[in-house]
PDB file of C-alpha atoms in Angstrom:
ATOM      1  CA  MET A 177     -10.313   2.873 -30.019  1.00  0.00           C
ATOM      2  CA  SER A 178     -13.550   2.292 -28.822  1.00  0.00           C
ATOM      3  CA  GLU A 179     -16.076   4.629 -30.113  1.00  0.00           C
ATOM      4  CA  ASN A 180     -18.652   4.106 -27.382  1.00  0.00           C
ATOM      5  CA  PRO A 181     -17.298   5.617 -24.010  1.00  0.00           C
ATOM      6  CA  HIS A 182     -19.651   3.569 -22.342  1.00  0.00           C
ATOM      7  CA  ASP A 183     -18.132   0.021 -23.500  1.00  0.00           C
ATOM      8  CA  LEU A 184     -16.505  -2.077 -20.467  1.00  0.00           C
ATOM      9  CA  SER A 185     -13.734  -4.149 -20.652  1.00  0.00           C
ATOM     10  CA  VAL A 186     -11.445  -5.422 -17.495  1.00  0.00           C
ATOM     11  CA  GLY A 187      -7.783  -5.093 -17.192  1.00  0.00           C
ATOM     12  CA  ILE A 188      -5.198  -7.154 -15.593  1.00  0.00           C
ATOM     13  CA  ASP A 189      -1.934  -5.360 -14.210  1.00  0.00           C
ATOM     14  CA  PHE A 190       0.143  -8.747 -13.714  1.00  0.00           C
ATOM     15  CA  GLY A 191       3.347  -7.488 -11.578  1.00  0.00           C
ATOM     16  CA  GLY A 192       5.842  -9.344  -9.633  1.00  0.00           C
ATOM     17  CA  THR A 193       4.677  -8.549  -6.192  1.00  0.00           C
ATOM     18  CA  SER A 194       0.646  -7.979  -6.734  1.00  0.00           C
ATOM     19  CA  VAL A 195      -1.789  -8.479  -9.645  1.00  0.00           C
ATOM     20  CA  LYS A 196      -4.118  -5.338 -10.085  1.00  0.00           C
ATOM     21  CA  ILE A 197      -7.561  -5.880 -11.670  1.00  0.00           C
ATOM     22  CA  GLY A 198     -10.055  -3.009 -12.893  1.00  0.00           C
ATOM     23  CA  VAL A 199     -13.380  -2.483 -14.879  1.00  0.00           C
ATOM     24  CA  CYS A 200     -12.513   0.421 -17.613  1.00  0.00           C
ATOM     25  CA  ALA A 201     -14.608   2.651 -19.477  1.00  0.00           C
ATOM     26  CA  GLY A 202     -12.117   4.259 -21.815  1.00  0.00           C
ATOM     27  CA  ALA A 203      -9.717   6.169 -19.396  1.00  0.00           C
ATOM     28  CA  ASP A 204     -11.956   5.748 -16.694  1.00  0.00           C
ATOM     29  CA  VAL A 205     -11.515   3.090 -14.051  1.00  0.00           C
ATOM     30  CA  VAL A 206     -14.707   2.269 -12.790  1.00  0.00           C
ATOM     31  CA  GLU A 207     -14.224  -0.322 -10.025  1.00  0.00           C
ATOM     32  CA  ASN A 208     -11.058  -1.956  -8.735  1.00  0.00           C
ATOM     33  CA  ALA A 209     -11.091  -5.574  -7.629  1.00  0.00           C
ATOM     34  CA  GLU A 210      -9.052  -6.668  -4.627  1.00  0.00           C
ATOM     35  CA  PRO A 211      -5.497  -7.007  -5.332  1.00  0.00           C
ATOM     36  CA  ILE A 212      -3.960 -10.065  -5.804  1.00  0.00           C
ATOM     37  CA  ASP A 213      -0.638 -11.336  -3.697  1.00  0.00           C
ATOM     38  CA  THR A 214       1.517 -12.975  -6.645  1.00  0.00           C
ATOM     39  CA  ALA A 215       3.986 -14.683  -4.382  1.00  0.00           C
ATOM     40  CA  LYS A 216       0.831 -16.690  -2.637  1.00  0.00           C
ATOM     41  CA  TYR A 217       0.627 -18.792  -5.845  1.00  0.00           C
ATOM     42  CA  GLY A 218       3.519 -21.317  -6.824  1.00  0.00           C
ATOM     43  CA  ASP A 219       2.356 -22.019  -9.933  1.00  0.00           C
ATOM     44  CA  SER A 220       0.303 -20.287 -13.067  1.00  0.00           C
ATOM     45  CA  ASN A 221      -3.109 -22.300 -12.849  1.00  0.00           C
ATOM     46  CA  ALA A 222      -3.443 -21.301  -9.257  1.00  0.00           C
ATOM     47  CA  LEU A 223      -3.270 -17.539 -10.095  1.00  0.00           C
ATOM     48  CA  ILE A 224      -4.778 -17.163 -13.305  1.00  0.00           C
ATOM     49  CA  ASP A 225      -7.604 -19.300 -11.423  1.00  0.00           C
ATOM     50  CA  ALA A 226      -7.519 -16.451  -8.816  1.00  0.00           C
ATOM     51  CA  MET A 227      -7.673 -13.804 -11.561  1.00  0.00           C
ATOM     52  CA  VAL A 228     -10.492 -15.660 -13.278  1.00  0.00           C
ATOM     53  CA  GLU A 229     -12.449 -15.466  -9.425  1.00  0.00           C
ATOM     54  CA  ARG A 230     -11.743 -11.672  -9.338  1.00  0.00           C
ATOM     55  CA  VAL A 231     -12.962 -11.011 -12.878  1.00  0.00           C
ATOM     56  CA  SER A 232     -16.362 -12.940 -12.538  1.00  0.00           C
ATOM     57  CA  SER A 233     -17.193 -11.010  -9.366  1.00  0.00           C
ATOM     58  CA  LEU A 234     -16.561  -7.548 -11.444  1.00  0.00           C
ATOM     59  CA  ARG A 235     -19.042  -9.146 -14.097  1.00  0.00           C
ATOM     60  CA  GLU A 236     -21.418  -9.693 -11.704  1.00  0.00           C
ATOM     61  CA  LYS A 237     -21.665  -6.089 -10.689  1.00  0.00           C
ATOM     62  CA  HIS A 238     -20.810  -4.989 -14.257  1.00  0.00           C
ATOM     63  CA  PRO A 239     -22.532  -7.236 -16.785  1.00  0.00           C
ATOM     64  CA  GLY A 240     -21.882  -5.022 -19.612  1.00  0.00           C
ATOM     65  CA  ILE A 241     -18.180  -6.124 -19.851  1.00  0.00           C
ATOM     66  CA  LYS A 242     -16.641  -7.022 -23.378  1.00  0.00           C
ATOM     67  CA  ALA A 243     -13.334  -8.277 -22.927  1.00  0.00           C
ATOM     68  CA  VAL A 244     -10.460  -8.983 -20.643  1.00  0.00           C
ATOM     69  CA  GLY A 245      -6.973  -8.025 -21.060  1.00  0.00           C
ATOM     70  CA  SER A 246      -3.790  -8.551 -19.333  1.00  0.00           C
ATOM     71  CA  GLY A 247      -0.142  -7.141 -19.175  1.00  0.00           C
ATOM     72  CA  VAL A 248       2.800  -9.124 -18.064  1.00  0.00           C
ATOM     73  CA  PRO A 249       6.274  -8.664 -17.013  1.00  0.00           C
ATOM     74  CA  GLY A 250       8.014 -10.554 -19.379  1.00  0.00           C
ATOM     75  CA  LEU A 251       8.278 -11.863 -23.075  1.00  0.00           C
ATOM     76  CA  VAL A 252       5.238 -12.605 -24.727  1.00  0.00           C
ATOM     77  CA  ASP A 253       4.246 -13.827 -28.168  1.00  0.00           C
ATOM     78  CA  PHE A 254       1.788 -11.422 -28.951  1.00  0.00           C
ATOM     79  CA  ASP A 255      -0.394 -13.226 -31.796  1.00  0.00           C
ATOM     80  CA  ARG A 256      -0.745 -16.502 -29.601  1.00  0.00           C
ATOM     81  CA  GLY A 257      -0.902 -14.657 -26.304  1.00  0.00           C
ATOM     82  CA  PHE A 258       1.477 -17.146 -25.015  1.00  0.00           C
ATOM     83  CA  VAL A 259       4.043 -16.098 -22.119  1.00  0.00           C
ATOM     84  CA  HIS A 260       7.263 -17.544 -22.914  1.00  0.00           C
ATOM     85  CA  GLU A 261       8.909 -16.751 -19.287  1.00  0.00           C
ATOM     86  CA  LEU A 262       8.278 -14.299 -16.405  1.00  0.00           C
ATOM     87  CA  THR A 263      11.901 -13.707 -14.826  1.00  0.00           C
ATOM     88  CA  ASN A 264      10.595 -12.687 -11.473  1.00  0.00           C
ATOM     89  CA  VAL A 265       7.375 -14.991 -11.136  1.00  0.00           C
ATOM     90  CA  PRO A 266       8.110 -18.711 -10.514  1.00  0.00           C
ATOM     91  CA  GLY A 267       5.726 -21.149 -12.655  1.00  0.00           C
ATOM     92  CA  TRP A 268       5.120 -18.901 -15.443  1.00  0.00           C
ATOM     93  CA  LYS A 269       7.150 -20.478 -18.263  1.00  0.00           C
ATOM     94  CA  ASN A 270       5.701 -21.680 -21.827  1.00  0.00           C
ATOM     95  CA  VAL A 271       2.103 -20.538 -20.609  1.00  0.00           C
ATOM     96  CA  PRO A 272      -0.751 -20.007 -23.119  1.00  0.00           C
ATOM     97  CA  PHE A 273      -2.293 -17.555 -21.043  1.00  0.00           C
ATOM     98  CA  ARG A 274      -4.428 -15.389 -23.320  1.00  0.00           C
ATOM     99  CA  ASP A 275      -6.323 -18.837 -24.107  1.00  0.00           C
ATOM    100  CA  LEU A 276      -6.799 -20.216 -20.261  1.00  0.00           C
ATOM    101  CA  LEU A 277      -7.921 -16.516 -19.824  1.00  0.00           C
ATOM    102  CA  ALA A 278     -10.419 -16.599 -22.497  1.00  0.00           C
ATOM    103  CA  SER A 279     -11.742 -20.335 -21.979  1.00  0.00           C
ATOM    104  CA  LYS A 280     -12.179 -19.483 -17.810  1.00  0.00           C
ATOM    105  CA  THR A 281     -13.718 -16.074 -18.273  1.00  0.00           C
ATOM    106  CA  GLY A 282     -15.880 -16.993 -21.323  1.00  0.00           C
ATOM    107  CA  LEU A 283     -14.623 -13.509 -22.289  1.00  0.00           C
ATOM    108  CA  PRO A 284     -12.629 -12.450 -25.562  1.00  0.00           C
ATOM    109  CA  ALA A 285      -8.801 -12.042 -24.182  1.00  0.00           C
ATOM    110  CA  LEU A 286      -5.661 -10.535 -24.982  1.00  0.00           C
ATOM    111  CA  VAL A 287      -2.127 -10.505 -23.581  1.00  0.00           C
ATOM    112  CA  ASP A 288       0.978  -8.303 -24.089  1.00  0.00           C
ATOM    113  CA  ASN A 289       4.139  -6.917 -22.339  1.00  0.00           C
ATOM    114  CA  ASP A 290       3.286  -4.649 -19.315  1.00  0.00           C
ATOM    115  CA  ALA A 291       5.400  -1.812 -20.639  1.00  0.00           C
ATOM    116  CA  ASN A 292       2.992  -2.247 -23.987  1.00  0.00           C
ATOM    117  CA  CYS A 293       0.289  -1.898 -22.310  1.00  0.00           C
ATOM    118  CA  MET A 294       1.385   1.497 -20.403  1.00  0.00           C
ATOM    119  CA  ALA A 295       2.491   2.927 -23.934  1.00  0.00           C
ATOM    120  CA  TYR A 296      -1.244   2.205 -25.218  1.00  0.00           C
ATOM    121  CA  ALA A 297      -2.575   3.608 -22.477  1.00  0.00           C
ATOM    122  CA  GLU A 298      -0.607   6.915 -22.943  1.00  0.00           C
ATOM    123  CA  TRP A 299      -1.342   6.954 -26.906  1.00  0.00           C
ATOM    124  CA  ALA A 300      -5.029   6.275 -26.389  1.00  0.00           C
ATOM    125  CA  TYR A 301      -6.116   8.502 -23.860  1.00  0.00           C
ATOM    126  CA  GLY A 302      -3.185   9.968 -22.135  1.00  0.00           C
ATOM    127  CA  ALA A 303       0.019  12.162 -22.530  1.00  0.00           C
ATOM    128  CA  GLY A 304       0.388  10.709 -26.071  1.00  0.00           C
ATOM    129  CA  GLU A 305      -2.968  11.214 -27.655  1.00  0.00           C
ATOM    130  CA  PRO A 306      -2.129  14.139 -29.825  1.00  0.00           C
ATOM    131  CA  TYR A 307       0.615  12.317 -31.545  1.00  0.00           C
ATOM    132  CA  HIS A 308       1.251   9.411 -34.017  1.00  0.00           C
ATOM    133  CA  ASN A 309       5.011   8.349 -33.237  1.00  0.00           C
ATOM    134  CA  ILE A 310       5.782   8.056 -29.460  1.00  0.00           C
ATOM    135  CA  VAL A 311       8.031   6.307 -27.138  1.00  0.00           C
ATOM    136  CA  ALA A 312       6.889   5.563 -23.817  1.00  0.00           C
ATOM    137  CA  LEU A 313       8.634   4.534 -21.190  1.00  0.00           C
ATOM    138  CA  THR A 314       8.684   3.286 -17.134  1.00  0.00           C
ATOM    139  CA  LEU A 315      11.271   3.899 -14.862  1.00  0.00           C
ATOM    140  CA  GLY A 316      10.896   1.518 -11.567  1.00  0.00           C
ATOM    141  CA  THR A 317      12.830  -1.572 -10.749  1.00  0.00           C
ATOM    142  CA  GLY A 318      13.620  -1.748 -14.130  1.00  0.00           C
ATOM    143  CA  ILE A 319      13.302   0.200 -17.308  1.00  0.00           C
ATOM    144  CA  GLY A 320      10.388  -0.772 -19.733  1.00  0.00           C
ATOM    145  CA  GLY A 321       9.525   0.531 -23.222  1.00  0.00           C
ATOM    146  CA  GLY A 322       6.846   0.836 -25.762  1.00  0.00           C
ATOM    147  CA  LEU A 323       6.477   2.155 -29.126  1.00  0.00           C
ATOM    148  CA  VAL A 324       3.987   3.328 -31.266  1.00  0.00           C
ATOM    149  CA  ILE A 325       4.560   4.223 -35.164  1.00  0.00           C
ATOM    150  CA  ASP A 326       2.263   5.717 -37.307  1.00  0.00           C
ATOM    151  CA  ASP A 327      -0.691   5.377 -35.020  1.00  0.00           C
ATOM    152  CA  LYS A 328      -0.182   1.584 -34.410  1.00  0.00           C
ATOM    153  CA  MET A 329       2.087  -0.677 -31.832  1.00  0.00           C
ATOM    154  CA  TYR A 330       4.841  -1.951 -32.917  1.00  0.00           C
ATOM    155  CA  ARG A 331       6.171  -4.889 -31.174  1.00  0.00           C
ATOM    156  CA  GLY A 332       8.932  -6.515 -33.744  1.00  0.00           C
ATOM    157  CA  SER A 333       9.532  -9.792 -35.139  1.00  0.00           C
ATOM    158  CA  GLN A 334       9.498 -11.639 -31.839  1.00  0.00           C
ATOM    159  CA  PHE A 335       7.291  -8.818 -30.189  1.00  0.00           C
ATOM    160  CA  ALA A 336      10.177  -7.822 -28.291  1.00  0.00           C
ATOM    161  CA  ALA A 337      10.730  -4.251 -29.322  1.00  0.00           C
ATOM    162  CA  GLY A 338      10.964  -1.643 -27.071  1.00  0.00           C
ATOM    163  CA  GLU A 339      12.908  -3.185 -24.003  1.00  0.00           C
ATOM    164  CA  ILE A 340      14.821   0.037 -23.669  1.00  0.00           C
ATOM    165  CA  GLY A 341      16.204  -1.189 -20.439  1.00  0.00           C
ATOM    166  CA  GLN A 342      18.279  -3.551 -22.238  1.00  0.00           C
ATOM    167  CA  MET A 343      19.794  -0.905 -24.699  1.00  0.00           C
ATOM    168  CA  SER A 344      23.491  -0.084 -23.631  1.00  0.00           C
ATOM    169  CA  ILE A 345      24.665   3.460 -22.845  1.00  0.00           C
ATOM    170  CA  ASP A 346      28.373   2.388 -22.466  1.00  0.00           C
ATOM    171  CA  TYR A 347      29.802  -0.674 -24.295  1.00  0.00           C
ATOM    172  CA  LYS A 348      32.576  -1.158 -21.797  1.00  0.00           C
ATOM    173  CA  GLY A 349      29.957  -0.798 -19.037  1.00  0.00           C
ATOM    174  CA  ARG A 350      28.288  -2.993 -16.118  1.00  0.00           C
ATOM    175  CA  PRO A 351      27.251  -6.594 -17.476  1.00  0.00           C
ATOM    176  CA  GLY A 352      23.626  -7.019 -18.177  1.00  0.00           C
ATOM    177  CA  PRO A 353      21.764  -9.833 -17.870  1.00  0.00           C
ATOM    178  CA  TYR A 354      22.083 -10.773 -21.525  1.00  0.00           C
ATOM    179  CA  GLY A 355      25.665  -9.907 -21.901  1.00  0.00           C
ATOM    180  CA  ASN A 356      24.686  -6.593 -22.901  1.00  0.00           C
ATOM    181  CA  THR A 357      27.347  -4.527 -21.196  1.00  0.00           C
ATOM    182  CA  GLY A 358      26.259  -1.080 -20.319  1.00  0.00           C
ATOM    183  CA  ALA A 359      22.502  -1.987 -20.275  1.00  0.00           C
ATOM    184  CA  SER A 360      20.605   1.177 -18.985  1.00  0.00           C
ATOM    185  CA  GLU A 361      18.529  -0.637 -16.341  1.00  0.00           C
ATOM    186  CA  VAL A 362      21.806  -1.585 -14.579  1.00  0.00           C
ATOM    187  CA  TYR A 363      22.293   1.912 -13.944  1.00  0.00           C
ATOM    188  CA  MET A 364      18.994   3.424 -13.405  1.00  0.00           C
ATOM    189  CA  GLY A 365      16.743   0.916 -11.669  1.00  0.00           C
ATOM    190  CA  ASN A 366      15.541   1.845  -8.247  1.00  0.00           C
ATOM    191  CA  LYS A 367      17.972  -0.450  -6.654  1.00  0.00           C
ATOM    192  CA  GLN A 368      20.729   0.850  -8.575  1.00  0.00           C
ATOM    193  CA  ILE A 369      19.988   4.563  -8.344  1.00  0.00           C
ATOM    194  CA  THR A 370      20.277   3.969  -4.291  1.00  0.00           C
ATOM    195  CA  GLU A 371      23.860   1.952  -4.990  1.00  0.00           C
ATOM    196  CA  HIS A 372      24.780   5.120  -6.707  1.00  0.00           C
ATOM    197  CA  ALA A 373      23.501   7.381  -4.182  1.00  0.00           C
ATOM    198  CA  ILE A 374      25.359   5.401  -1.454  1.00  0.00           C
ATOM    199  CA  ILE A 375      28.294   5.913  -3.183  1.00  0.00           C
ATOM    200  CA  ARG A 376      27.958   9.552  -3.872  1.00  0.00           C
ATOM    201  CA  TYR A 377      27.600  10.415  -0.050  1.00  0.00           C
ATOM    202  CA  ALA A 378      30.347   8.183   0.758  1.00  0.00           C
ATOM    203  CA  ASP A 379      32.716   9.980  -1.504  1.00  0.00           C
ATOM    204  CA  ALA A 380      31.480  12.978   0.431  1.00  0.00           C
ATOM    205  CA  GLY A 381      32.519  11.703   3.778  1.00  0.00           C
ATOM    206  CA  MET A 382      28.653  10.968   4.663  1.00  0.00           C
ATOM    207  CA  ALA A 383      27.451   7.282   5.168  1.00  0.00           C
ATOM    208  CA  LYS A 384      24.219   6.756   4.397  1.00  0.00           C
ATOM    209  CA  LYS A 385      22.211   3.392   4.595  1.00  0.00           C
ATOM    210  CA  ALA A 386      20.276   1.698   1.599  1.00  0.00           C
ATOM    211  CA  GLU A 387      16.972   2.382   3.316  1.00  0.00           C
ATOM    212  CA  GLU A 388      17.531   6.007   3.510  1.00  0.00           C
ATOM    213  CA  LEU A 389      18.161   6.239  -0.125  1.00  0.00           C
ATOM    214  CA  SER A 390      15.030   5.225  -2.081  1.00  0.00           C
ATOM    215  CA  PRO A 391      14.540   7.564  -5.174  1.00  0.00           C
ATOM    216  CA  LYS A 392      11.471   8.973  -3.534  1.00  0.00           C
ATOM    217  CA  GLN A 393      13.787  10.340  -0.624  1.00  0.00           C
ATOM    218  CA  ILE A 394      16.880  11.365  -2.938  1.00  0.00           C
ATOM    219  CA  SER A 395      13.891  13.279  -4.304  1.00  0.00           C
ATOM    220  CA  GLU A 396      12.471  14.815  -0.790  1.00  0.00           C
ATOM    221  CA  ALA A 397      16.385  15.544   0.113  1.00  0.00           C
ATOM    222  CA  ALA A 398      17.073  17.406  -3.132  1.00  0.00           C
ATOM    223  CA  GLN A 399      13.854  19.653  -3.104  1.00  0.00           C
ATOM    224  CA  ALA A 400      15.163  20.358   0.562  1.00  0.00           C
ATOM    225  CA  GLY A 401      18.584  21.832  -0.683  1.00  0.00           C
ATOM    226  CA  ASP A 402      20.692  18.508  -0.667  1.00  0.00           C
ATOM    227  CA  GLU A 403      23.497  19.208  -2.975  1.00  0.00           C
ATOM    228  CA  ILE A 404      24.673  15.393  -3.281  1.00  0.00           C
ATOM    229  CA  ALA A 405      20.752  14.643  -3.958  1.00  0.00           C
ATOM    230  CA  ARG A 406      20.590  17.086  -6.765  1.00  0.00           C
ATOM    231  CA  GLN A 407      23.945  15.696  -7.997  1.00  0.00           C
ATOM    232  CA  ILE A 408      22.262  12.295  -7.995  1.00  0.00           C
ATOM    233  CA  TRP A 409      19.268  13.051 -10.445  1.00  0.00           C
ATOM    234  CA  GLY A 410      21.854  15.059 -12.272  1.00  0.00           C
ATOM    235  CA  ASP A 411      23.731  12.025 -12.912  1.00  0.00           C
ATOM    236  CA  VAL A 412      20.297   9.987 -13.714  1.00  0.00           C
ATOM    237  CA  GLY A 413      19.337  12.749 -16.357  1.00  0.00           C
ATOM    238  CA  GLU A 414      22.620  12.478 -18.276  1.00  0.00           C
ATOM    239  CA  TRP A 415      22.611   8.698 -18.540  1.00  0.00           C
ATOM    240  CA  LEU A 416      18.698   8.713 -19.365  1.00  0.00           C
ATOM    241  CA  GLY A 417      19.321  11.722 -21.766  1.00  0.00           C
ATOM    242  CA  SER A 418      22.013   9.827 -23.677  1.00  0.00           C
ATOM    243  CA  LEU A 419      20.117   6.656 -24.168  1.00  0.00           C
ATOM    244  CA  LEU A 420      16.892   8.959 -25.258  1.00  0.00           C
ATOM    245  CA  ALA A 421      18.921  10.924 -27.813  1.00  0.00           C
ATOM    246  CA  SER A 422      20.194   7.708 -29.127  1.00  0.00           C
ATOM    247  CA  ILE A 423      16.298   6.610 -29.308  1.00  0.00           C
ATOM    248  CA  THR A 424      15.420   9.832 -31.070  1.00  0.00           C
ATOM    249  CA  TRP A 425      18.100   9.568 -33.453  1.00  0.00           C
ATOM    250  CA  LEU A 426      16.947   5.943 -34.961  1.00  0.00           C
ATOM    251  CA  LEU A 427      12.989   6.800 -34.324  1.00  0.00           C
ATOM    252  CA  ASN A 428      12.478  10.454 -34.942  1.00  0.00           C
ATOM    253  CA  PRO A 429       9.340  10.367 -32.700  1.00  0.00           C
ATOM    254  CA  ASP A 430       7.036  13.089 -31.894  1.00  0.00           C
ATOM    255  CA  ALA A 431       6.872  12.466 -28.667  1.00  0.00           C
ATOM    256  CA  ILE A 432       8.933  10.563 -25.371  1.00  0.00           C
ATOM    257  CA  ILE A 433       6.578   9.958 -22.361  1.00  0.00           C
ATOM    258  CA  VAL A 434       8.146   9.383 -19.384  1.00  0.00           C
ATOM    259  CA  GLY A 435       6.290   7.445 -16.230  1.00  0.00           C
ATOM    260  CA  GLY A 436       6.810   5.423 -13.540  1.00  0.00           C
ATOM    261  CA  GLY A 437       7.702   6.173 -10.057  1.00  0.00           C
ATOM    262  CA  MET A 438      11.173   8.138 -10.629  1.00  0.00           C
ATOM    263  CA  ALA A 439       9.263  10.540 -13.286  1.00  0.00           C
ATOM    264  CA  LYS A 440       7.503  11.670 -10.108  1.00  0.00           C
ATOM    265  CA  SER A 441      10.847  13.847  -9.397  1.00  0.00           C
ATOM    266  CA  GLY A 442       9.813  16.225 -11.549  1.00  0.00           C
ATOM    267  CA  GLU A 443      12.155  18.931 -12.923  1.00  0.00           C
ATOM    268  CA  LEU A 444      14.721  17.248 -10.908  1.00  0.00           C
ATOM    269  CA  LEU A 445      15.160  14.720 -13.645  1.00  0.00           C
ATOM    270  CA  PHE A 446      13.630  16.290 -16.696  1.00  0.00           C
ATOM    271  CA  HIS A 447      15.882  19.593 -16.557  1.00  0.00           C
ATOM    272  CA  PRO A 448      19.331  17.620 -16.666  1.00  0.00           C
ATOM    273  CA  LEU A 449      17.452  15.011 -18.977  1.00  0.00           C
ATOM    274  CA  GLU A 450      16.567  17.886 -21.448  1.00  0.00           C
ATOM    275  CA  GLU A 451      19.949  19.348 -21.166  1.00  0.00           C
ATOM    276  CA  LYS A 452      21.629  16.139 -22.109  1.00  0.00           C
ATOM    277  CA  MET A 453      19.343  15.531 -24.936  1.00  0.00           C
ATOM    278  CA  LYS A 454      19.807  19.029 -26.383  1.00  0.00           C
ATOM    279  CA  SER A 455      23.208  18.525 -26.459  1.00  0.00           C
ATOM    280  CA  MET A 456      23.245  15.409 -28.333  1.00  0.00           C
ATOM    281  CA  LEU A 457      20.446  16.179 -31.075  1.00  0.00           C
ATOM    282  CA  SER A 458      20.077  18.221 -34.049  1.00  0.00           C
ATOM    283  CA  VAL A 459      17.902  20.989 -33.693  1.00  0.00           C
ATOM    284  CA  VAL A 460      15.713  20.002 -36.354  1.00  0.00           C
ATOM    285  CA  LEU A 461      15.021  16.722 -33.795  1.00  0.00           C
ATOM    286  CA  TRP A 462      14.925  18.546 -30.752  1.00  0.00           C
ATOM    287  CA  ASP A 463      12.948  21.706 -31.604  1.00  0.00           C
ATOM    288  CA  ASN A 464      10.185  19.391 -32.616  1.00  0.00           C
ATOM    289  CA  LEU A 465      10.039  16.573 -29.733  1.00  0.00           C
ATOM    290  CA  HIS A 466       8.151  16.653 -26.667  1.00  0.00           C
ATOM    291  CA  LEU A 467       9.353  15.261 -23.946  1.00  0.00           C
ATOM    292  CA  ILE A 468       6.547  14.896 -21.009  1.00  0.00           C
ATOM    293  CA  PRO A 469       5.060  13.209 -18.352  1.00  0.00           C
ATOM    294  CA  ALA A 470       3.217  10.422 -18.389  1.00  0.00           C
ATOM    295  CA  ARG A 471      -0.664  11.196 -17.470  1.00  0.00           C
ATOM    296  CA  PHE A 472      -1.500   7.832 -15.800  1.00  0.00           C
ATOM    297  CA  GLY A 473       0.107   6.263 -12.823  1.00  0.00           C
ATOM    298  CA  ASN A 474      -0.156   2.974 -11.377  1.00  0.00           C
ATOM    299  CA  GLU A 475      -3.130   2.360 -13.323  1.00  0.00           C
ATOM    300  CA  ALA A 476      -1.755   2.848 -16.781  1.00  0.00           C
ATOM    301  CA  GLY A 477      -1.351  -1.222 -16.864  1.00  0.00           C
ATOM    302  CA  ILE A 478      -4.922  -1.490 -16.168  1.00  0.00           C
ATOM    303  CA  ILE A 479      -5.989   1.127 -18.683  1.00  0.00           C
ATOM    304  CA  GLY A 480      -3.956  -0.038 -21.509  1.00  0.00           C
ATOM    305  CA  SER A 481      -4.604  -3.753 -21.343  1.00  0.00           C
ATOM    306  CA  ALA A 482      -8.659  -3.180 -21.007  1.00  0.00           C
ATOM    307  CA  ALA A 483      -8.277  -0.678 -23.977  1.00  0.00           C
ATOM    308  CA  GLN A 484      -5.985  -3.185 -26.183  1.00  0.00           C
ATOM    309  CA  ALA A 485      -8.579  -6.078 -25.479  1.00  0.00           C
ATOM    310  CA  LEU A 486     -11.774  -3.997 -26.181  1.00  0.00           C
ATOM    311  CA  ASP A 487     -10.288  -2.772 -29.124  1.00  0.00           C
ATOM    312  CA  ALA A 488      -9.413  -6.011 -30.681  1.00  0.00           C
ATOM    313  CA  ALA A 489     -12.562  -7.553 -29.439  1.00  0.00           C
ATOM    314  CA  ASN A 490     -14.600  -4.780 -31.597  1.00  0.00           C
ATOM    315  CA  SER A 491     -12.138  -5.207 -34.662  1.00  0.00           C
TER     316      SER A 491
END
């Protein structure tokens, strides 16, 4: 991490819906650029040029910017800054994103998976700061994860480590995108939770539409005393608890940090999650594990990508 809290860098949180860009000084986002609508750009070059234009505008206001980083929702060759493919963004296959970003901005650049950027932000400045070994995950459209082991990001041999959403919670379960039956995110993505809720209410003789059952709406119903809504969060807590208990047996982390939209449900999720994990773990593991919500919300990707880029530039 940069030892100078006044060092500035730019973080780019590249999502399938929008691209958010901000100037960071450590954990503080000093200024945000106007977001970019990802769908408006049919190819990578046009979208990169739009990003570069935003970065240039920010540099005019903040001339001390030292580096630029980006998190992307897909598989990245971290050493080369090379994007293999972005499943939900057309025109992004085999793109040398880091080199293009560096040449067009004139800044040292870094590109990583977006969940790794979230994990880095939480480890460097957030809920994971006191710990040496953490697992960080985001719960939203899918499930993303990042690993810090012995105070270093762990990315794996092909830089694909931490893909928690592809880990199975039922070897005879629903088909996953890679033939991985029971993949966790085909149960616990936002859309899948809504589908599960429709079934839960139908079984109770109550017809509900999908637009009435987002995770946020289910949380609000549960907090208002809806028992079925509470049962839905209980189901999610059990599924997630089974997944995280297995990860704990494998990695024995100091802390598991849970972020993303679903984490905002608070104890509705965390209580059944803790109960399930406790039932599946040795006391030695459970009593020394910290299960905590993430500090950063929507700005985690900006903070983490900016911090990684600055640290790499200063090393």
